[in-house]
Short mmCIF file of C-alpha atoms in Angstrom, two decimals:
data_model
loop_
_atom_site.label_atom_id
_atom_site.label_comp_id
_atom_site.label_asym_id
_atom_site.label_seq_id
_atom_site.Cartn_x
_atom_site.Cartn_y
_atom_site.Cartn_z
CA MET A 502 0.03 0.17 0.11
CA LYS A 503 1.41 3.34 -1.08
CA ARG A 504 2.08 5.43 2.13
CA LYS A 505 0.59 8.92 2.07
CA HIS A 506 2.25 12.26 2.16
CA VAL A 507 1.51 14.82 4.99
CA LEU A 508 1.35 18.53 4.81
CA MET A 509 0.93 20.62 7.94
CA PHE A 510 -0.06 24.19 7.64
CA PHE A 511 0.28 26.16 10.88
CA THR A 512 -0.28 29.67 11.67
CA ASP A 513 0.14 32.01 14.71
CA GLN A 514 -2.51 33.86 16.48
CA GLN A 515 -5.32 32.87 13.86
CA ARG A 516 -8.84 33.07 15.31
CA TYR A 517 -11.37 30.18 14.28
CA ASP A 518 -13.61 32.54 12.68
CA THR A 519 -11.35 33.80 9.98
CA ILE A 520 -12.27 31.68 7.01
CA HIS A 521 -14.66 32.79 4.36
CA ALA A 522 -16.05 29.36 3.62
CA LEU A 523 -17.04 28.65 7.29
CA GLY A 524 -18.98 31.74 8.03
CA ASN A 525 -16.96 34.95 7.60
CA ASP A 526 -18.28 36.94 4.61
CA GLU A 527 -15.92 39.70 5.18
CA ILE A 528 -12.57 37.67 4.85
CA VAL A 529 -10.93 36.74 1.49
CA THR A 530 -9.41 33.11 1.69
CA PRO A 531 -9.87 31.26 -1.56
CA ALA A 532 -7.34 28.82 -0.94
CA LEU A 533 -8.63 27.92 2.59
CA ASP A 534 -12.07 27.77 1.12
CA GLN A 535 -11.15 25.16 -1.34
CA LEU A 536 -9.30 23.29 1.16
CA SER A 537 -12.34 23.52 3.39
CA GLY A 538 -14.44 21.98 0.70
CA ASP A 539 -12.01 18.83 0.62
CA ALA A 540 -11.38 18.65 4.18
CA ILE A 541 -13.01 17.32 7.37
CA VAL A 542 -13.77 20.77 9.33
CA TYR A 543 -13.76 20.67 13.01
CA ASP A 544 -15.85 23.35 14.28
CA LYS A 545 -14.88 23.05 18.17
CA CYS A 546 -11.09 22.85 18.25
CA TYR A 547 -9.54 24.49 21.37
CA THR A 548 -5.80 25.12 21.95
CA PRO A 549 -4.09 23.44 24.88
CA SER A 550 -2.81 26.88 25.86
CA PRO A 551 -3.63 30.38 24.64
CA VAL A 552 0.01 31.31 24.39
CA CYS A 553 2.61 30.15 21.50
CA VAL A 554 5.41 27.97 23.33
CA PRO A 555 2.99 25.86 25.42
CA ALA A 556 0.74 25.19 22.61
CA ARG A 557 3.21 24.27 20.32
CA LEU A 558 4.96 21.93 22.80
CA SER A 559 1.38 20.45 23.51
CA MET A 560 1.02 19.68 19.84
CA LEU A 561 4.79 18.30 19.38
CA SER A 562 4.15 15.98 22.45
CA GLY A 563 0.65 15.15 22.08
CA GLN A 564 0.18 16.14 25.74
CA TYR A 565 -1.52 18.65 27.73
CA CYS A 566 0.40 21.33 29.57
CA ALA A 567 -0.33 19.82 32.88
CA ARG A 568 1.80 16.71 31.83
CA THR A 569 4.50 18.67 29.80
CA GLY A 570 5.47 21.15 32.50
CA ASN A 571 5.19 24.17 30.32
CA ASN A 572 2.27 26.77 30.53
CA THR A 573 3.85 30.13 29.52
CA ASN A 574 6.34 31.46 26.99
CA ASN A 575 9.48 30.29 28.90
CA LYS A 576 11.67 27.39 28.80
CA ALA A 577 10.44 25.35 31.68
CA GLN A 578 9.15 21.82 30.86
CA VAL A 579 9.43 18.22 32.20
CA TYR A 580 8.51 16.63 28.96
CA ASN A 581 11.80 15.00 27.77
CA GLY A 582 10.48 12.97 24.60
CA GLU A 583 11.41 13.41 21.05
CA GLY A 584 8.18 14.61 19.80
CA PHE A 585 6.09 12.88 17.05
CA TYR A 586 8.11 14.66 14.18
CA SER A 587 10.80 12.39 14.57
CA GLU A 588 8.55 9.50 14.01
CA PHE A 589 7.88 10.37 10.42
CA THR A 590 11.67 10.71 9.90
CA LYS A 591 12.35 7.34 11.50
CA ALA A 592 9.58 5.91 9.42
CA GLY A 593 11.46 6.85 6.25
CA TYR A 594 9.59 10.24 5.49
CA ASN A 595 11.30 13.12 3.62
CA SER A 596 10.61 15.51 6.48
CA CYS A 597 11.10 19.01 6.45
CA CYS A 598 9.93 22.00 8.56
CA ILE A 599 9.99 25.53 7.08
CA GLY A 600 9.21 28.73 9.39
CA LYS A 601 8.41 29.28 12.99
CA MET A 602 8.24 26.47 15.53
CA HIS A 603 9.06 28.45 18.58
CA TYR A 604 10.54 25.56 20.76
CA TYR A 605 12.24 27.29 23.38
CA THR A 606 14.54 24.42 24.50
CA ASP A 607 16.46 25.22 21.32
CA LEU A 608 14.80 27.31 18.68
CA TYR A 609 17.13 26.39 15.99
CA ALA A 610 17.40 22.43 16.60
CA PRO A 611 16.36 19.99 13.96
CA MET A 612 13.24 18.87 16.10
CA GLY A 613 13.34 15.48 14.59
CA PHE A 614 13.04 16.66 10.87
CA LYS A 615 15.38 15.53 8.28
CA LYS A 616 15.64 19.12 7.04
CA ARG A 617 14.66 22.33 8.89
CA LEU A 618 14.62 26.01 7.33
CA SER A 619 14.02 28.28 10.45
CA GLN A 620 12.04 31.39 10.17
CA GLU A 621 11.65 32.55 14.14
CA GLU A 622 10.42 35.81 15.32
CA MET A 623 13.61 37.70 16.20
CA ALA A 624 16.61 38.29 14.12
CA HIS A 625 19.45 35.78 15.04
CA PRO A 626 22.55 34.34 13.33
CA ASP A 627 21.50 30.94 13.26
CA ASP A 628 18.02 31.78 11.62
CA ASP A 629 17.74 30.88 8.25
CA TYR A 630 15.53 33.54 7.12
CA THR A 631 17.72 36.00 8.82
CA LYS A 632 21.02 34.56 6.79
CA TRP A 633 18.99 34.61 3.70
CA LEU A 634 17.86 38.42 4.23
CA LYS A 635 21.41 39.57 5.10
CA ALA A 636 22.57 38.21 1.83
CA SER A 637 19.71 39.93 -0.12
CA PRO A 638 19.36 43.73 -1.19
CA TYR A 639 17.11 44.04 1.98
CA LYS A 640 19.91 43.58 4.56
CA ASN A 641 19.25 46.79 6.23
CA VAL A 642 15.77 45.95 7.09
CA PHE A 643 16.21 44.89 10.79
CA ASP A 644 12.42 44.53 12.13
CA TYR A 645 11.45 42.19 9.36
CA ASN A 646 8.34 40.81 11.11
CA GLY A 647 7.34 44.53 11.95
CA GLN A 648 8.45 46.52 14.52
CA ARG A 649 7.35 45.32 17.97
CA THR A 650 7.79 47.08 21.31
CA GLU A 651 6.17 50.57 21.03
CA LEU A 652 4.36 49.60 17.91
CA TYR A 653 3.32 45.98 18.80
CA TYR A 654 -0.38 46.99 18.25
CA ILE A 655 0.04 49.64 15.61
CA PRO A 656 -0.90 48.75 12.18
CA GLN A 657 1.95 48.63 9.80
CA VAL A 658 3.01 48.10 6.22
CA SER A 659 6.04 45.94 5.91
CA GLN A 660 9.28 47.36 5.35
CA LEU A 661 9.82 44.58 2.93
CA PRO A 662 8.37 44.02 -0.38
CA MET A 663 6.17 41.16 -1.08
CA GLU A 664 8.86 38.97 -2.75
CA ALA A 665 11.16 39.29 0.44
CA HIS A 666 8.33 39.09 3.18
CA PRO A 667 8.65 36.20 5.72
CA THR A 668 5.32 35.08 4.77
CA GLN A 669 6.36 34.88 1.13
CA TRP A 670 9.52 33.13 2.24
CA VAL A 671 7.93 30.17 3.85
CA GLY A 672 5.84 29.94 0.70
CA ASP A 673 8.56 30.01 -1.54
CA ARG A 674 10.81 27.62 0.27
CA SER A 675 7.79 25.05 0.77
CA VAL A 676 7.05 25.06 -2.99
CA GLU A 677 10.86 24.65 -3.78
CA PHE A 678 10.87 21.62 -1.21
CA ILE A 679 7.94 19.95 -2.98
CA GLU A 680 9.29 20.40 -6.37
CA SER A 681 12.47 18.65 -5.07
CA CYS A 682 10.30 15.76 -3.81
CA ASN A 683 10.04 12.18 -5.43
CA PRO A 684 6.38 11.51 -5.54
CA ASP A 685 7.09 7.90 -4.79
CA GLU A 686 8.98 8.78 -1.42
CA PRO A 687 6.66 9.61 1.31
CA MET A 688 6.81 13.50 2.33
CA PHE A 689 6.39 15.02 5.73
CA LEU A 690 6.32 18.76 5.41
CA VAL A 691 5.63 21.59 7.84
CA SER A 692 4.92 24.97 6.64
CA SER A 693 4.59 27.40 9.37
CA PHE A 694 3.92 31.03 9.40
CA ILE A 695 4.44 33.58 11.80
CA HIS A 696 1.57 35.79 10.75
CA PRO A 697 -1.15 36.97 11.61
CA HIS A 698 0.79 37.14 14.94
CA PRO A 699 1.25 41.06 15.80
CA PRO A 700 2.78 43.35 14.69
CA PHE A 701 0.32 43.24 11.83
CA CYS A 702 2.42 44.14 8.73
CA PRO A 703 1.38 42.85 5.42
CA PRO A 704 3.58 43.83 2.50
CA ALA A 705 2.20 46.45 0.07
CA PRO A 706 -0.30 46.48 -1.59
CA TRP A 707 -1.68 43.67 0.44
CA ASN A 708 -2.46 46.26 3.09
CA LYS A 709 -5.18 47.83 0.86
CA MET A 710 -7.45 44.52 0.67
CA TYR A 711 -9.82 45.70 3.50
CA ARG A 712 -10.09 49.48 3.10
CA HIS A 713 -13.76 49.34 4.45
CA PRO A 714 -15.22 48.83 7.92
CA ILE A 715 -15.00 44.92 8.78
CA ARG A 716 -15.86 42.87 12.09
CA ARG A 717 -17.27 44.79 15.15
CA ALA A 718 -15.57 43.60 18.22
CA PHE A 719 -17.94 41.90 20.59
CA GLN A 720 -18.52 43.77 23.91
CA PRO A 721 -20.55 42.24 26.77
CA GLU A 722 -22.73 44.23 28.85
CA ASP A 723 -20.49 44.06 32.00
CA ARG A 724 -17.07 43.62 30.78
CA ASP A 725 -15.57 44.40 34.21
CA SER A 726 -16.93 41.05 35.35
CA TYR A 727 -14.44 39.48 33.01
CA GLU A 728 -11.67 41.14 34.74
CA ASP A 729 -9.95 37.86 36.02
CA LEU A 730 -10.33 36.21 32.64
CA LEU A 731 -8.48 39.14 30.58
CA ARG A 732 -4.91 37.58 31.26
CA ASN A 733 -3.04 40.18 29.34
CA ARG A 734 -1.75 43.80 29.43
CA TYR A 735 -3.33 44.74 26.11
CA THR A 736 -6.37 46.20 26.92
CA LEU A 737 -7.75 48.90 24.39
CA ASP A 738 -7.48 51.58 27.19
CA ALA A 739 -4.18 50.67 28.42
CA LEU A 740 -2.86 50.62 24.60
CA GLY A 741 -4.75 53.76 23.88
CA ILE A 742 -6.36 52.26 20.93
CA SER A 743 -9.42 54.42 19.34
CA PRO A 744 -12.23 52.90 17.46
CA ARG A 745 -10.70 53.96 14.31
CA ARG A 746 -7.29 52.21 15.22
CA LEU A 747 -8.93 49.05 16.22
CA GLU A 748 -10.68 49.10 12.94
CA LEU A 749 -7.24 49.49 11.23
CA LEU A 750 -5.92 46.64 13.29
CA ASN A 751 -8.65 44.27 12.28
CA GLN A 752 -8.21 45.20 8.58
CA HIS A 753 -4.24 44.42 8.73
CA TYR A 754 -4.90 41.22 10.63
CA TYR A 755 -7.20 40.01 7.84
CA ALA A 756 -4.78 41.23 5.27
CA CYS A 757 -1.99 39.14 6.93
CA ILE A 758 -4.40 36.21 6.79
CA SER A 759 -5.24 36.57 3.15
CA PHE A 760 -1.29 36.84 2.55
CA VAL A 761 -1.07 33.60 4.21
CA ASP A 762 -4.10 32.23 2.35
CA TYR A 763 -2.14 32.97 -0.92
CA GLN A 764 0.78 30.95 0.18
CA VAL A 765 -1.27 28.02 1.16
CA GLY A 766 -2.81 28.17 -2.45
CA ARG A 767 0.66 28.14 -4.03
CA ILE A 768 1.91 25.27 -1.95
CA ILE A 769 -1.02 23.23 -2.75
CA GLN A 770 -0.93 23.91 -6.51
CA ALA A 771 2.82 22.78 -6.19
CA LEU A 772 1.37 19.38 -4.99
CA LYS A 773 -1.15 19.25 -7.54
CA ASP A 774 1.62 20.00 -10.22
CA LYS A 775 3.96 17.24 -8.87
CA GLY A 776 0.87 14.74 -8.88
CA MET A 777 0.91 14.47 -5.07
CA TYR A 778 -2.32 16.27 -3.98
CA GLU A 779 -4.74 13.34 -4.03
CA ASP A 780 -2.26 11.41 -1.73
CA THR A 781 -1.45 13.95 0.69
CA ILE A 782 -3.14 14.28 4.08
CA ILE A 783 -3.47 18.17 4.58
CA MET A 784 -3.66 19.61 8.06
CA TYR A 785 -4.32 23.40 9.00
CA SER A 786 -4.31 25.08 12.26
CA SER A 787 -3.05 27.57 14.54
CA ASP A 788 -1.62 27.68 17.93
CA HIS A 789 -4.29 30.10 19.56
CA GLY A 790 -6.39 33.15 18.51
CA ASP A 791 -6.45 37.01 19.36
CA LEU A 792 -9.18 38.81 20.98
CA MET A 793 -9.02 41.51 18.34
CA GLY A 794 -10.74 44.11 20.47
CA ASP A 795 -13.54 41.60 22.01
CA TYR A 796 -13.91 42.62 25.69
CA ARG A 797 -11.89 45.86 24.99
CA SER A 798 -8.68 43.94 24.66
CA MET A 799 -6.35 42.42 22.23
CA GLY A 800 -3.96 39.46 22.69
CA LYS A 801 -4.30 35.98 24.11
CA ARG A 802 -3.62 34.66 27.41
CA THR A 803 -7.22 33.97 28.18
CA MET A 804 -9.64 31.14 27.79
CA LEU A 805 -12.42 33.54 26.03
CA ASP A 806 -13.24 32.00 22.71
CA GLY A 807 -11.65 34.78 20.58
CA ALA A 808 -8.01 33.44 21.87
CA SER A 809 -8.89 29.82 22.74
CA HIS A 810 -10.72 28.58 19.74
CA ILE A 811 -8.66 27.75 16.72
CA PRO A 812 -9.56 26.61 13.11
CA PHE A 813 -8.75 23.07 12.50
CA LEU A 814 -8.99 21.40 9.00
CA LEU A 815 -7.96 17.86 7.87
CA LYS A 816 -7.96 16.69 4.35
CA VAL A 817 -7.63 12.98 4.15
CA PRO A 818 -7.45 10.94 0.95
CA GLY A 819 -10.59 9.05 0.25
CA MET A 820 -12.69 10.94 2.69
CA ALA A 821 -15.39 13.28 1.86
CA HIS A 822 -16.06 16.68 3.10
CA GLU A 823 -17.76 17.05 6.31
CA ARG A 824 -18.22 19.39 9.30
CA ARG A 825 -17.70 17.70 12.81
CA THR A 826 -18.89 19.21 16.11
CA GLU A 827 -17.01 16.98 18.50
CA VAL A 828 -14.50 19.00 20.33
CA CYS A 829 -10.99 18.36 19.82
CA SER A 830 -7.46 19.74 20.76
CA LEU A 831 -3.98 20.19 19.27
CA VAL A 832 -2.84 17.13 21.49
CA ASP A 833 -4.78 15.16 18.88
CA VAL A 834 -2.54 16.02 16.03
CA ALA A 835 0.14 13.61 16.58
CA PRO A 836 -1.98 10.38 17.32
CA THR A 837 -4.32 11.30 14.34
CA LEU A 838 -1.43 11.70 11.73
CA LEU A 839 0.55 8.71 13.00
CA SER A 840 -2.69 6.69 12.72
CA LEU A 841 -3.47 7.92 9.33
CA CYS A 842 0.08 7.06 8.09
CA ASP A 843 0.20 3.51 9.98
CA ILE A 844 3.13 4.57 12.21
CA PRO A 845 3.04 2.70 15.48
CA TYR A 846 3.06 4.66 18.61
CA ASP A 847 2.18 4.03 22.41
CA LYS A 848 -1.28 5.34 23.15
CA ALA A 849 -0.12 6.02 26.83
CA GLU A 850 2.40 8.61 25.70
CA TYR A 851 -0.32 10.85 24.40
CA ASP A 852 -3.35 12.80 25.89
CA GLY A 853 -4.72 13.24 22.43
CA VAL A 854 -6.59 10.36 20.30
CA ASN A 855 -6.98 9.42 16.85
CA LEU A 856 -9.95 11.51 15.56
CA MET A 857 -10.56 9.17 12.72
CA ASP A 858 -12.07 6.62 15.07
CA GLU A 859 -12.03 8.43 18.63
CA HIS A 860 -13.30 11.46 20.22
CA HIS A 861 -13.23 13.43 23.45
CA ASP A 862 -16.10 14.40 25.61
CA VAL A 863 -14.00 17.36 26.90
CA VAL A 864 -10.62 18.81 26.26
CA TYR A 865 -8.26 20.99 28.65
CA SER A 866 -6.34 24.37 28.28
CA GLN A 867 -4.27 26.04 30.68
CA TYR A 868 -2.14 29.23 31.15
CA SER A 869 0.32 29.79 33.88
CA SER A 870 0.16 27.80 37.29
CA GLY A 871 0.07 28.72 40.92
CA PRO A 872 -1.34 31.94 42.08
CA SER A 873 -1.92 33.19 38.46
CA ALA A 874 -3.07 29.87 36.78
CA THR A 875 -6.25 29.60 34.57
CA TYR A 876 -7.70 26.41 33.53
CA MET A 877 -10.39 25.62 31.23
CA VAL A 878 -12.47 22.35 30.50
CA ALA A 879 -14.44 22.59 27.13
CA SER A 880 -17.14 20.28 25.56
CA ASN A 881 -18.55 20.92 22.03
CA HIS A 882 -21.33 23.22 23.65
CA ASP A 883 -20.14 24.72 26.88
CA LYS A 884 -16.87 25.52 28.98
CA LEU A 885 -15.87 25.78 32.57
CA VAL A 886 -12.82 28.18 33.37
CA TYR A 887 -11.05 28.53 36.72
CA SER A 888 -9.10 31.53 37.46
CA ALA A 889 -6.67 31.53 40.60
CA ILE A 890 -6.50 35.21 40.49
CA GLY A 891 -10.12 35.75 42.41
CA ASP A 892 -10.15 32.02 42.95
CA ARG A 893 -13.31 32.10 40.85
CA TYR A 894 -15.14 29.59 38.33
CA PHE A 895 -16.71 30.71 35.17
CA TYR A 896 -19.44 28.74 33.11
CA PHE A 897 -20.51 29.54 29.71
CA ASP A 898 -22.90 27.82 27.36
CA SER A 899 -23.29 30.39 24.66
CA PHE A 900 -20.61 32.11 22.48
CA PRO A 901 -19.11 34.49 22.32
CA GLU A 902 -19.23 34.39 25.94
CA ALA A 903 -21.89 37.06 26.93
CA HIS A 904 -23.08 35.83 30.55
CA ASP A 905 -21.18 33.96 33.13
CA ARG A 906 -23.85 31.42 34.29
CA TYR A 907 -21.80 29.52 36.88
CA ASP A 908 -24.00 28.17 39.69
CA PRO A 909 -22.41 25.62 42.14
CA ALA A 910 -25.71 23.93 42.36
CA ASN A 911 -26.19 23.36 38.65
CA PRO A 912 -25.32 19.65 37.98
CA ARG A 913 -23.54 20.29 34.64
CA CYS A 914 -21.37 22.96 36.60
CA GLN A 915 -20.53 20.08 39.26
CA GLU A 916 -19.90 17.70 36.50
CA LEU A 917 -17.35 20.11 34.63
CA LYS A 918 -15.96 21.19 38.08
CA THR A 919 -15.00 17.61 39.08
CA LEU A 920 -13.23 17.20 35.89
CA LEU A 921 -11.35 20.39 35.91
CA ASP A 922 -10.30 19.89 39.69
CA ALA A 923 -9.00 16.55 38.74
CA HIS A 924 -7.03 17.97 35.87
CA MET A 925 -5.72 20.86 37.90
CA ALA A 926 -4.74 18.23 40.69
CA SER A 927 -2.52 16.25 38.12
CA ASP A 928 -0.57 19.78 37.01
CA CYS A 929 3.03 18.70 37.20
CA CYS A 930 4.13 22.44 36.17
CA PRO A 931 6.44 24.50 38.28
CA GLN A 932 4.67 27.12 40.26
CA VAL A 933 5.08 30.47 38.42
CA ASP A 934 3.30 33.80 39.08
CA THR A 935 2.85 35.53 35.53
CA ARG A 936 1.10 38.60 37.22
CA VAL A 937 4.22 40.37 36.97
CA MET A 938 3.80 40.56 33.22
CA GLU A 939 0.08 41.96 33.35
CA SER A 940 -0.91 45.14 34.64
CA PRO A 941 -2.89 45.11 37.62
CA ALA A 942 -4.27 48.83 36.83
CA ARG A 943 -5.99 47.68 33.67
CA GLN A 944 -7.00 51.16 32.60
CA ALA A 945 -3.71 52.91 33.42
CA PRO A 946 -1.66 53.54 30.30
CA LEU A 947 0.95 50.78 29.53
CA SER A 948 4.49 51.68 29.61
CA PHE A 949 6.85 50.32 26.89
CA TYR A 950 10.66 50.24 27.04
CA PRO A 951 13.25 49.88 24.17
CA LYS A 952 14.53 46.53 25.66
CA PHE A 953 10.98 44.98 25.73
CA ASP A 954 11.11 43.23 22.47
CA ASP A 955 13.93 44.69 19.96
CA HIS A 956 16.03 42.60 17.83
CA VAL A 957 19.13 42.92 19.98
CA ASN A 958 21.11 40.65 17.68
CA THR A 959 21.20 43.53 15.18
CA ARG A 960 21.91 46.23 17.63
CA ASN A 961 25.43 47.04 16.30
CA GLU A 962 24.22 46.97 12.67
CA GLU A 963 21.29 49.68 13.50
CA ILE A 964 23.67 51.71 15.50
CA ALA A 965 26.17 51.89 12.46
CA ARG A 966 23.57 53.02 10.17
CA MET A 967 22.88 56.13 12.16
CA PRO A 968 25.20 59.48 11.61
CA LYS A 969 27.28 60.57 14.65
CA GLY A 970 25.23 62.63 17.09
CA TYR A 971 21.86 61.06 16.37
CA PRO A 972 21.44 58.60 18.97
CA ILE A 973 19.09 55.69 18.98
CA GLU A 974 17.97 53.01 21.69
CA VAL A 975 18.06 49.36 20.95
CA GLY A 976 17.62 46.78 23.50
CA ASP A 977 18.33 48.22 27.01
CA ILE A 978 21.46 50.43 26.43
CA PRO A 979 21.41 53.95 24.85
CA ALA A 980 23.70 54.28 21.94
CA ASN A 981 25.28 57.28 20.40
#
């Protein structure tokens, strides 16, 4: 029996409701629309953690944060396995990873792939995209993913033209890899994009796709009652985001997604040109979402649907399109893909299941631990969230979450609380307190510092570009 090829598309910070064919009439996503028509669409997929590093580690390991030991964007973990990517390499697949992986143990490690072309967020001499850019006519573009720090949530136009943009680079390298493949040799390719992670900086003229009003952010009647759930510093008030700027942010966010969609179309066309499309399993998902103004906030780090509910498409050769409502998670990726490719694995290693013949009643998500922890248990129709800040449970059975319906006497709340309490008790994560990263005065203006998120590896190059007497600050040291 001919072994199937596998193509994984992965984005960063893409909400579940950003695909035209799945109900968003305002966004333009023709490639994802076509893929959706050929795929199984999972309408209720939740991230294992609404922040990059732990979500990606949970996908790699097939385990929830409570088991991996990582629940924030740091290096802490107890997981010491190889991860499922290496299983494809060991099974004889021509494996390649292109783009962002954000695996903090070693950002530039092979991670089990036969070939890896890295494109991480920050400039670094070991980063493949950084090396490519430095050898190009655009070597003096330092903030190639957009300027972070003061401009993190400021809509931007990329300093790079479309052909040198990081999103295009991932698309180009993915197409080149497919063109180099032998169709008779099984392929495993991960194409992973930084966008639509902020800063939202599409290349020109993609920034002009949405020059009209689009989505209105959701605002509940009593936004203050959600304070313990809004676990990030990026409130609209703290950032000084006006209604017009929020509109521009959403427009640029959509433009970033449409540009990723264009790459998806190019990569899939390369499969078709190579005669591989019909034999390829294709997955499309993201690590988490972004509130994008909902609850008067931007960002992630919350179990509210805008940040925790993600898209999940799975095209399987020989299986027709359908939409499934059973709840699932990124922890299901490993056992599902390994099963579809007949690669043996130990079920006890994974918290996830093979979605082709099993399903969950509930899935779990976690951000932080100890006094700043937030945990969630979610089904396909409701969720229970516990916030250690305030020592409070929240129950929601309609979305977007407009009303907290938690009632300790409600049998469903009791049932979910029993499950969530057991999950929290199993948490092996080190005790951390992330409140130091979150403004306790939510309405106070947020202070940024040059050291916050600059590309410090290019500091000397930036300084050298400035004439004498015109000082700049890069990182935490002023320079003349």
